[in-house]
C-alpha positions as a printed Julia matrix, in Angstrom:
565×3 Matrix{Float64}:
   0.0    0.0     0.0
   1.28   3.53   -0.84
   2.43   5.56    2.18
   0.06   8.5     1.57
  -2.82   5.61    2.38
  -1.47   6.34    6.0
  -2.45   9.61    6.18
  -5.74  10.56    7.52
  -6.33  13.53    5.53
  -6.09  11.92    2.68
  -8.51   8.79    3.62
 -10.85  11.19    4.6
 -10.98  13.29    1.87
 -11.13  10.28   -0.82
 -13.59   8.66    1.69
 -15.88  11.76    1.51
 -15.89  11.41   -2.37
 -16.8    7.8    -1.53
 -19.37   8.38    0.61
 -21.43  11.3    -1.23
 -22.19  10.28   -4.46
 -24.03  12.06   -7.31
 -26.8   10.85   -9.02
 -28.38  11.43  -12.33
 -32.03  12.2   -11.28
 -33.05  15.83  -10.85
 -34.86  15.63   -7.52
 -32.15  13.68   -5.97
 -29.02  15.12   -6.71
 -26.72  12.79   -4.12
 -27.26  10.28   -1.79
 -25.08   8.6     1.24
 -23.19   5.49    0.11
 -23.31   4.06    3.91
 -22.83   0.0     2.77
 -19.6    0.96    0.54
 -18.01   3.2     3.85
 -19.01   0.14    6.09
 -17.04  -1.92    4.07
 -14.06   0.35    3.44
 -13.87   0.45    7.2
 -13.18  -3.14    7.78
 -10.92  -3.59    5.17
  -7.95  -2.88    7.2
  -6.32  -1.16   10.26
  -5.56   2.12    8.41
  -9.07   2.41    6.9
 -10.88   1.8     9.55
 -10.74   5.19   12.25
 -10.9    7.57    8.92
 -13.8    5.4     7.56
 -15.97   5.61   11.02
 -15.19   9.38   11.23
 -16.82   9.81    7.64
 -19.64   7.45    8.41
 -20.79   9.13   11.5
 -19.87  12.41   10.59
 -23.85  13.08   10.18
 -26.54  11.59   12.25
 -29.93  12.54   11.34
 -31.39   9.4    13.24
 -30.16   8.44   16.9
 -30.98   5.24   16.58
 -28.2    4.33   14.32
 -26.34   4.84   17.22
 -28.52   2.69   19.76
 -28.57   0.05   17.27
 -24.84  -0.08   17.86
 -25.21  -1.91   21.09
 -25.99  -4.99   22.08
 -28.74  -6.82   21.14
 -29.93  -7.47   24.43
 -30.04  -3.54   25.36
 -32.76  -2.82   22.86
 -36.14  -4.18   20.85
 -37.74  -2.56   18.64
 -41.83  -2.93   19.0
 -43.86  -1.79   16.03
 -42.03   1.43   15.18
 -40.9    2.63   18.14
 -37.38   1.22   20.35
 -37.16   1.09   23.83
 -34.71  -0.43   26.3
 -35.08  -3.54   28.17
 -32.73  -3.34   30.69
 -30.17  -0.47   32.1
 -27.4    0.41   29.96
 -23.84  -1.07   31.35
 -20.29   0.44   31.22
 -19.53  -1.83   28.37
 -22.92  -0.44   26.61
 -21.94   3.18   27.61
 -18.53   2.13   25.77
 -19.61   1.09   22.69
 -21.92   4.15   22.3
 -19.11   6.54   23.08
 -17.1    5.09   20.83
 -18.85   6.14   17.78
 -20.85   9.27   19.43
 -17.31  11.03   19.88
 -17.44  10.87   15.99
 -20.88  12.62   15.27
 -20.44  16.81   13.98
 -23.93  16.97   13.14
 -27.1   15.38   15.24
 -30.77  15.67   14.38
 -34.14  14.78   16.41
 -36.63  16.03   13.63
 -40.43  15.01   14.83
 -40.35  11.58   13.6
 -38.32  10.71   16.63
 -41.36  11.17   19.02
 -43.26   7.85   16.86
 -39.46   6.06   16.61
 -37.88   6.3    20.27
 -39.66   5.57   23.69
 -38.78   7.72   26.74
 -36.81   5.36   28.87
 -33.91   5.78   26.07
 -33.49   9.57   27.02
 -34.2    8.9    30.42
 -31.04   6.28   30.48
 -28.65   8.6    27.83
 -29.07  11.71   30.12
 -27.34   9.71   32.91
 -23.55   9.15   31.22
 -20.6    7.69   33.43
 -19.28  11.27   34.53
 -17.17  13.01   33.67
 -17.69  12.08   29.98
 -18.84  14.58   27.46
 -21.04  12.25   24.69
 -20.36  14.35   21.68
 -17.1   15.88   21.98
 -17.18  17.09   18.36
 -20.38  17.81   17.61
 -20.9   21.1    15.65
 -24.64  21.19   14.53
 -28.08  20.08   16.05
 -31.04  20.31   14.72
 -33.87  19.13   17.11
 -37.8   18.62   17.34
 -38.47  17.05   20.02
 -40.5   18.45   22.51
 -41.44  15.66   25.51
 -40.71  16.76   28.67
 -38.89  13.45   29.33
 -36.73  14.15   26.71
 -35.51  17.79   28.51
 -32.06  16.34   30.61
 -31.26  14.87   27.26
 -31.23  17.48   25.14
 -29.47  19.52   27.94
 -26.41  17.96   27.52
 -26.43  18.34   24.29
 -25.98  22.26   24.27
 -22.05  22.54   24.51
 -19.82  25.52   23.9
 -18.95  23.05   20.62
 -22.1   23.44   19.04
 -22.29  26.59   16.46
 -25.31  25.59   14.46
 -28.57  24.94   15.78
 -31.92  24.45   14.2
 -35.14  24.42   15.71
 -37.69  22.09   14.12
 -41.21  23.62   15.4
 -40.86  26.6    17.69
 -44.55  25.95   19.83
 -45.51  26.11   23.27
 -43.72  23.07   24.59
 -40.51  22.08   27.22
 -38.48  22.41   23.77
 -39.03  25.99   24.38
 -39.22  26.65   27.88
 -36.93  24.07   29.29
 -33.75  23.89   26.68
 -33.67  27.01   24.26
 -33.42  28.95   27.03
 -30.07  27.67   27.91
 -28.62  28.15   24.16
 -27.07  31.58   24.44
 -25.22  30.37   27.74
 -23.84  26.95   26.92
 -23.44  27.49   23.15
 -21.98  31.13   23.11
 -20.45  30.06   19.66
 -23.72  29.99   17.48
 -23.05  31.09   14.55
 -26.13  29.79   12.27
 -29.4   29.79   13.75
 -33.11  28.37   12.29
 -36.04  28.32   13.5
 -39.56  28.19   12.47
 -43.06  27.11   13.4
 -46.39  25.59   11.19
 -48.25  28.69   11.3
 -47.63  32.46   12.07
 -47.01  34.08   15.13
 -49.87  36.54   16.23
 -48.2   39.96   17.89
 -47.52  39.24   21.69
 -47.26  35.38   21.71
 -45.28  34.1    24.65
 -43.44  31.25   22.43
 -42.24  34.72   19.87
 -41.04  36.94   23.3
 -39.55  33.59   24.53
 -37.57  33.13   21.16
 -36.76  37.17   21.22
 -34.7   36.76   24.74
 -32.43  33.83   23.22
 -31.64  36.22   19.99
 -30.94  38.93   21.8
 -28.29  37.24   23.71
 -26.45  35.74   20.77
 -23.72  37.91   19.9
 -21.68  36.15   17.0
 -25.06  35.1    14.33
 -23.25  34.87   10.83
 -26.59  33.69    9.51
 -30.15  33.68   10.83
 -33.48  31.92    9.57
 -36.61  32.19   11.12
 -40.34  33.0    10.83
 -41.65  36.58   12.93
 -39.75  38.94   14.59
 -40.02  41.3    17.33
 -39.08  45.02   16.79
 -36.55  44.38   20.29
 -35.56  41.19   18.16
 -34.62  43.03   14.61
 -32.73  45.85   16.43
 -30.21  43.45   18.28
 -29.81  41.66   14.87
 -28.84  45.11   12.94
 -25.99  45.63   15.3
 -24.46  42.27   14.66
 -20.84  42.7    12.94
 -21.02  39.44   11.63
 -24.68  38.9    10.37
 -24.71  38.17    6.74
 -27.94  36.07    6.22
 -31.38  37.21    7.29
 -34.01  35.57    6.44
 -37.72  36.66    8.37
 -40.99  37.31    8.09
 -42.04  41.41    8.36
 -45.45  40.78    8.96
 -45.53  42.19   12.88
 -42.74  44.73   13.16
 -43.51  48.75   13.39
 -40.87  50.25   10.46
 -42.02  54.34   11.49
 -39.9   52.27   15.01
 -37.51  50.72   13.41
 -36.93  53.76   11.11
 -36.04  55.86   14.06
 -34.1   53.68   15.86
 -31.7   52.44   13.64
 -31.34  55.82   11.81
 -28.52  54.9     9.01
 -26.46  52.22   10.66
 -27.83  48.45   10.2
 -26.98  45.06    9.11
 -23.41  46.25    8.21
 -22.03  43.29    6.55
 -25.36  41.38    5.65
 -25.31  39.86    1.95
 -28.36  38.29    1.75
 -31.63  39.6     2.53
 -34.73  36.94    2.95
 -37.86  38.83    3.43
 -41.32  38.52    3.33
 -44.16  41.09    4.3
 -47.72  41.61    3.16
 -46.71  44.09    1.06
 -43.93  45.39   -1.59
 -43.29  48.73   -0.31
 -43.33  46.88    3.71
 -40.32  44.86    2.2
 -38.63  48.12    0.17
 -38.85  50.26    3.39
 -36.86  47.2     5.24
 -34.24  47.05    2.54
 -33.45  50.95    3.31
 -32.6   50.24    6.59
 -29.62  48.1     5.22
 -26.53  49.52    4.83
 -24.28  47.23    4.25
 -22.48  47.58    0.58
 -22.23  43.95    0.03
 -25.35  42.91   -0.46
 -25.8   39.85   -3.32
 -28.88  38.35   -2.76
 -32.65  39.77   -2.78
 -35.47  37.73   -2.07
 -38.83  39.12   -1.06
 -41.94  36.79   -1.06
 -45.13  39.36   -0.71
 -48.99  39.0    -0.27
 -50.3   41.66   -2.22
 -49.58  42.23   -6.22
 -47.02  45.28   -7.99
 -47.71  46.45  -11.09
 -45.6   46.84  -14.08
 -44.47  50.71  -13.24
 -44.08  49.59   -9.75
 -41.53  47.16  -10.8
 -39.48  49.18  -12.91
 -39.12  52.05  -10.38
 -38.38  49.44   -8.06
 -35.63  47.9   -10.7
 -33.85  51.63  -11.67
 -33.53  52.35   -7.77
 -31.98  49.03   -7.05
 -29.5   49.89  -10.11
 -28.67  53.03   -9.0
 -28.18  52.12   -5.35
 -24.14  51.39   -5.16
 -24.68  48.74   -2.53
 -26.25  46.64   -4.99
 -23.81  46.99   -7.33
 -22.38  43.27   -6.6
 -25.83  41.78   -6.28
 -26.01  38.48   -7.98
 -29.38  36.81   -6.86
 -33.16  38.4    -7.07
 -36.06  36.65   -6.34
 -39.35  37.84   -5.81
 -42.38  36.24   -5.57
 -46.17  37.01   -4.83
 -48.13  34.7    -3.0
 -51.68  35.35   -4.3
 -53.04  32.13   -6.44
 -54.75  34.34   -8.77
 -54.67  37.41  -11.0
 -56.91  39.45  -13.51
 -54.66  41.11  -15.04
 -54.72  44.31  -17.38
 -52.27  46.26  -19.35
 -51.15  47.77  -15.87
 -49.92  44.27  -15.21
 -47.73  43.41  -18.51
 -43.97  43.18  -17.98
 -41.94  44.01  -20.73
 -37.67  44.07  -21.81
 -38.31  48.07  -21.06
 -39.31  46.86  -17.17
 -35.75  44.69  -16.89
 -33.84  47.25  -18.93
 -32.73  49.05  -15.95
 -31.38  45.73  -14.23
 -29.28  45.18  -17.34
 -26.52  47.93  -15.03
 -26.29  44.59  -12.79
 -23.36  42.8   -14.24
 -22.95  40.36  -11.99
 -26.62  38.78  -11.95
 -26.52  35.07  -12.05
 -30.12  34.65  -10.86
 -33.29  36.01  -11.97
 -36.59  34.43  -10.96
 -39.75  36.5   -11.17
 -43.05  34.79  -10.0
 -44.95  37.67  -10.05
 -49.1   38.39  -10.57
 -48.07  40.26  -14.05
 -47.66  38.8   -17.42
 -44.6   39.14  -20.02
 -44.75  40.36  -23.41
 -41.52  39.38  -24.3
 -40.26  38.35  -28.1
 -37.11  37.17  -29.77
 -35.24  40.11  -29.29
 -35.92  41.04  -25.94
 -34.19  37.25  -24.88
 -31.54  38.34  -27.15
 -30.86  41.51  -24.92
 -31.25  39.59  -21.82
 -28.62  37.46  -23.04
 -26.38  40.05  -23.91
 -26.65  42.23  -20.39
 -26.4   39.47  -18.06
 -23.51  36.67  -19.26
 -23.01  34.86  -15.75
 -27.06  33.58  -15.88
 -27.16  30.36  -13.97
 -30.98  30.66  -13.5
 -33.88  32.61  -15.11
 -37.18  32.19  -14.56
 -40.24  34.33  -15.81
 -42.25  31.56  -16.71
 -44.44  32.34  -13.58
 -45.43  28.72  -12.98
 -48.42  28.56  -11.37
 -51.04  30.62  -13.99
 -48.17  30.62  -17.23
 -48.48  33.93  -19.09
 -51.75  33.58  -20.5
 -51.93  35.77  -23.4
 -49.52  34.56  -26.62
 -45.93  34.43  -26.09
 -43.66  36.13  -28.88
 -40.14  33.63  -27.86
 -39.88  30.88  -30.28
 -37.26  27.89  -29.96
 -35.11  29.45  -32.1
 -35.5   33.17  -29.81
 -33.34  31.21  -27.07
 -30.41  30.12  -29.24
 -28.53  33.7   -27.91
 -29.4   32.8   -24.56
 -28.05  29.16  -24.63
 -24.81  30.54  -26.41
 -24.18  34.09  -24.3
 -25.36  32.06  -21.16
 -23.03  28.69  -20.77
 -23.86  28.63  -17.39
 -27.22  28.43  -17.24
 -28.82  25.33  -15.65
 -32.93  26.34  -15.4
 -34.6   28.53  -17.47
 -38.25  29.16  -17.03
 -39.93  31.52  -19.95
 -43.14  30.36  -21.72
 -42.51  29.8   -25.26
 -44.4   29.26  -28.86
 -43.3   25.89  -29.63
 -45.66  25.92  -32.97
 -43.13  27.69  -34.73
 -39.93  25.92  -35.29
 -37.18  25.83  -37.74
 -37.67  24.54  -41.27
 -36.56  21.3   -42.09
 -32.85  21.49  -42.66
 -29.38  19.18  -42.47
 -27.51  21.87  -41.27
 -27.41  22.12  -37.26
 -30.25  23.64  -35.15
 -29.03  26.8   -33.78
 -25.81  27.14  -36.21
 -24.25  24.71  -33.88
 -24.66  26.34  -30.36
 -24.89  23.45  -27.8
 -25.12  24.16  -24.3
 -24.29  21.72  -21.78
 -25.54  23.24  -18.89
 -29.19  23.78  -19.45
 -30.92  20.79  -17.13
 -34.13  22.21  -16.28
 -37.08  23.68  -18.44
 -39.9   25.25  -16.98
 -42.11  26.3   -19.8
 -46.03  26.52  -17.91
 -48.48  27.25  -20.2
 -46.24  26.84  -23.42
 -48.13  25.53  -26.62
 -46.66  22.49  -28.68
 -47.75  20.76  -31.57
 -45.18  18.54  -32.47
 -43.34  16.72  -30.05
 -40.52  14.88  -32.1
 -39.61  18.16  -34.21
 -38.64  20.05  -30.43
 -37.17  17.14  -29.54
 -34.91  17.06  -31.98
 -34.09  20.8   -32.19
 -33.61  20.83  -28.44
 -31.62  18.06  -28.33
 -29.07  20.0   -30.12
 -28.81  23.11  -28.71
 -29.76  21.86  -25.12
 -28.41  17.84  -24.93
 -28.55  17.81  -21.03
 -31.92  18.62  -20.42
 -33.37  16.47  -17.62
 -37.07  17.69  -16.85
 -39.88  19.71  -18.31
 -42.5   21.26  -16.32
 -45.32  22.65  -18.06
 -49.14  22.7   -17.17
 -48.7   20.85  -13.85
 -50.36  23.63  -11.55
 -54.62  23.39  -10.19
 -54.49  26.89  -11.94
 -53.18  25.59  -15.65
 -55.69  22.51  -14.96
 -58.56  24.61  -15.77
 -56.9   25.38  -18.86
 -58.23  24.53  -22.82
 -55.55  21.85  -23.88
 -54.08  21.22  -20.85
 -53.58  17.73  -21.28
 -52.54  17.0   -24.58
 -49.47  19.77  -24.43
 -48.51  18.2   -21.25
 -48.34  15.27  -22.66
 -46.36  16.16  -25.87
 -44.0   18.11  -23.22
 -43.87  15.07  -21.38
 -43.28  13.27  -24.89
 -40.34  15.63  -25.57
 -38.93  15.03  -21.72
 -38.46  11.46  -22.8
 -37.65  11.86  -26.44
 -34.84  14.22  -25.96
 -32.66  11.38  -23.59
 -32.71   9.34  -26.55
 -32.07  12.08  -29.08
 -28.96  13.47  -27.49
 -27.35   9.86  -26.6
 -27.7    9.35  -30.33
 -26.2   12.4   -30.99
 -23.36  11.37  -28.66
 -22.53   8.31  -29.76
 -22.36   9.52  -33.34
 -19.92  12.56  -31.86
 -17.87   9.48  -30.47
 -17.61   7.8   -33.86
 -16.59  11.05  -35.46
 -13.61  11.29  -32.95
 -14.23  15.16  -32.38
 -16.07  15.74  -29.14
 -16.23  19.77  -30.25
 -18.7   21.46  -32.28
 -17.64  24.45  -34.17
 -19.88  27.46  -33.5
 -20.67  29.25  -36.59
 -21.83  32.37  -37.33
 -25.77  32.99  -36.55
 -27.77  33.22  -39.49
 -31.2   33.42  -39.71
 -32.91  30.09  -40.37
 -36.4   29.67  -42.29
 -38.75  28.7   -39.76
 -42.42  26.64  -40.61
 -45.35  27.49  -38.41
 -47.5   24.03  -37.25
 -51.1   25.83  -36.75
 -52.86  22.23  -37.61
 -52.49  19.1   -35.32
 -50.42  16.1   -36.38
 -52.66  13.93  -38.1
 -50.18  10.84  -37.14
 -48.68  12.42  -34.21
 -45.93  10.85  -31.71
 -47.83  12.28  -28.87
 -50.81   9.12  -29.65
 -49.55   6.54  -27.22
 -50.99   4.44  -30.41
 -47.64   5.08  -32.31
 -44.35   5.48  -30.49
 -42.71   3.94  -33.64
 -43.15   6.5   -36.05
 -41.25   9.57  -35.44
 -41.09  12.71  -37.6
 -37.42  14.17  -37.42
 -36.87  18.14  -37.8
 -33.23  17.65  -38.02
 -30.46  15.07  -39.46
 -28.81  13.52  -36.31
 -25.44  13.6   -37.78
 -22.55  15.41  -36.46
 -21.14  17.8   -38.92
């Protein structure tokens, strides 16, 4: 064996690798590899202690670590484990040993139908003076039994930096062990924390969860539901608070306003809002003045119109502490919309964010509709290079009137854009490129593009996009399109989302082909030629043999010649 297998930085790090492994599927994007670290571990002397640190590195179940003992400590009845007898030195033993391991320890709720009292009762009594989790860094916890309070006591050590709180309620979770945070973990540098429904102003659980923030001093990052006024004024002195996200709904700003004057939230960079209102969650964002700022989310109840927005998007332009900002997101919670011409966003509304350079996400699931065309993608394309996501698509009602963006309107996008990974923008998928040998696209091919979301976009032949975006696109993994109760009311709801779904599965064997003929050719690079403008065909009629008939998956109409040129 080579001597660098001796080291146990190096075994970690390639065990890591080993453990987390990527998969293909969209909505999974890794899982843990537990059986192949098991068996790394008992392959020899110098695997095993790197192995065991990697395997119990994360816990999100403690009775992975109960099931560690003997057989005769614990049965399992139904769903839930108990224990049957006292736990021993040589039980307490065993547990250590792999307990001084664990960084990161969850109880999420499950725990109350999975682990029976007397196990806390008998783990909150350790040989003294041993410390159980030595190492452990982050704990996330919901649960709330009394029984369970010495427990979850010892759990709180100066160690511990991040802490999440499953369900904040009226329960011992909140009376009997956050209350000790601030003193036993001074450290905490991430906080979360939220509950199942909103707080109302003056709850006890809220002023209980105000004295534990207002005692943490070193916050880097803090997520959580309501806020009191006392509560968002500790927070905006914090030197080292870049993440906020909160819920406006119960603080006084004409308070806030005058208290903070101009200095707040000097370092934050991301700012995670949401209020009933726009102008509630613009008056917030003045109190910031930090010059860092990269990230702007704001989830409101109420609609903006289209000159709302583009105030809203010159300010934010002109402000020089957004000059670096990367990420906005802004969404509006109502489930419907009757919209009029106050309500139509067009490329003059985004022109002003064009300024932002740096913009690498753009997501926009607002209560107005686009009237966007060819060019305006074009100019998108152009002003913001470093897109990773963009999404006007607004996918729970699509845009409703016509769309003006054809296939062949996001060819600049795909080729200005190479990192972009979703794009959501409702498209006119009738009209498509003529019938041609040369390349779709004049050979642009972007291999980042994974996700499509395209609600109410119209289709009429399935195997023609296929083809064209399994050229210009070969990576694409899903396609949502008329999948929302909104779009279900809809006149042709099911047949597009069935040709989408027809193109979802059509395109995986499209590109392979494509790939296995770019194989054969022995040139994995396709030239990018100079754009031209390519005749396009408009389908107005249904396919009278169409691939979308489950009837006839065999027949498939081509748009363009697979070959590699």
């Amino acid at each position: 064996m080579h001597k660098c297998l001796s080291i146990n930085e190096i075994l970690t790090t390639i065990f890591h690798h080993t453990f987390i492994v990527p998969k293909p599927e969209p909505k999974s994007r890794e899982f843990r590899d537990r059986r192949t670290l098991a068996r790394l571990a008992r392959t020899c002397r110098y695997f095993l202690e790197p192995a065991l640190n990697v395997l119990y590195y994360e816990i999100s179940d403690l009775l992975w670590l109960i099931k560690c003992m003997p057989d005769d400590l614990w049965v399992v009845n139904g769903k839930q484990l108990s224990f049957k007898r006292p736990m021993k030195q040589s039980d307490w033993d065993v547990f250590l040993r792999y307990a001084r391991r664990v960084r990161s320890l969850e109880f999420d709720r499950h725990c109350i139908v999975t682990t029976h009292l007397n196990v806390y009762v008998a783990l909150a009594q350790p040989p003294p003076p041993v410390v159980m989790f030595p190492r452990l860094i982050h704990l996330r916890c919901g649960e709330y039994r009394p029984e369970a309070v010495p427990f979850l006591q010892l759990l709180l050590q100066p160690t511990v930096v991040h802490v999440d709180i499953d369900n904040l309620m009226s329960n011992a979770l909140t009376y009997c062990v956050l209350p000790f945070l601030p003193s036993r973990c001074p450290r905490v540098r991430q906080f979360m924390a939220f509950r199942n429904f909103v707080f109302q102003k003056g709850d006890h659980v809220l002023t209980e969860f105000s004295k534990v923030l207002c005692q943490l001093t070193e916050l880097e990052a803090l997520r959580c539901a309501e806020l009191t006024d006392e509560s968002v004024l500790h927070l905006s002195q914090l030197l080292r608070l870049k993440i906020l996200r909160a819920d406006l709904r119960l603080n006084s700003l004409d308070y806030l306003e005058s208290a903070l004057g101009h200095i707040g939230f000097p370092v934050l960079r991301e700012a995670l809002l949401s209020a009933p209102t726009m102008s509630h969650c613009l008056r917030f964002l003045k109190l910031i003045r930090s010059t860092s700022v990269d990230t702007i989310n704001l989830n409101v109840d109420d609609e903006t119109c289209a000159a709302d927005y583009k105030n809203i998007f010159t300010s934010w332009a002109a402000n020089p502490s957004y000059r670096n900002l990367s990420v906005i997101d802004i969404s509006e919670m109502r489930v419907w919309r009757d919209y009029d011409e106050k309500h139509i966003i067009d490329i003059a509304t985004l022109r002003p964010l064009f300024q932002l350079k740096r913009l690498t996400c753009l997501k926009l699931e607002t209560l107005c509709t686009y009237d966007l065309d060819n060019v305006a993608i074009k100019e998108i394309a152009a002003a913001w290079p470093l897109l990773e996501t963009l999404d006007v698509s607004i996918r729970e009602c699509g845009w409703e009137i016509p769309s003006k963006v054809t296939l062949q309107g996001l060819i600049p996008l795909l080729r200005d854009c190479p990192n972009l990974t979703l794009l959501g923008v409702v498209v006119d998928a009738t009209i498509l490129p003529a019938t041609s040998i040369k390349l779709p696209g004049a050979g642009v091919r972007n291999t980042s593009l994974e996700f499509l979301w395209l609600a109410d976009s119209k289709i009429t032949r399935s195997s023609l996009v296929a083809a064209f975006l399994s050229a210009v696109a070969p990576n694409i993994e899903q396609i949502v399109s008329w999948n929302t109760p909104l779009l279900s009311g809809r006149e042709g709801k099911d047949k597009y989302r069935k040709r989408w779904r027809e193109v979802e599965r059509l395109i995986r064997h499209f590109s392979a082909a494509r790939r296995q003929e770019r194989e054969w050719a022995g040139d994995g690079n396709v030239v990018v030629r100079k754009e031209e403008e390519e005749p396009v065909q408009v389908w107005d009629s249904e396919p009278e043999l169409s691939t979308d008939s489950e009837d006839d998956d065999d027949e498939i109409e081509y748009c363009h010649s697979v070959e590699v040129f």
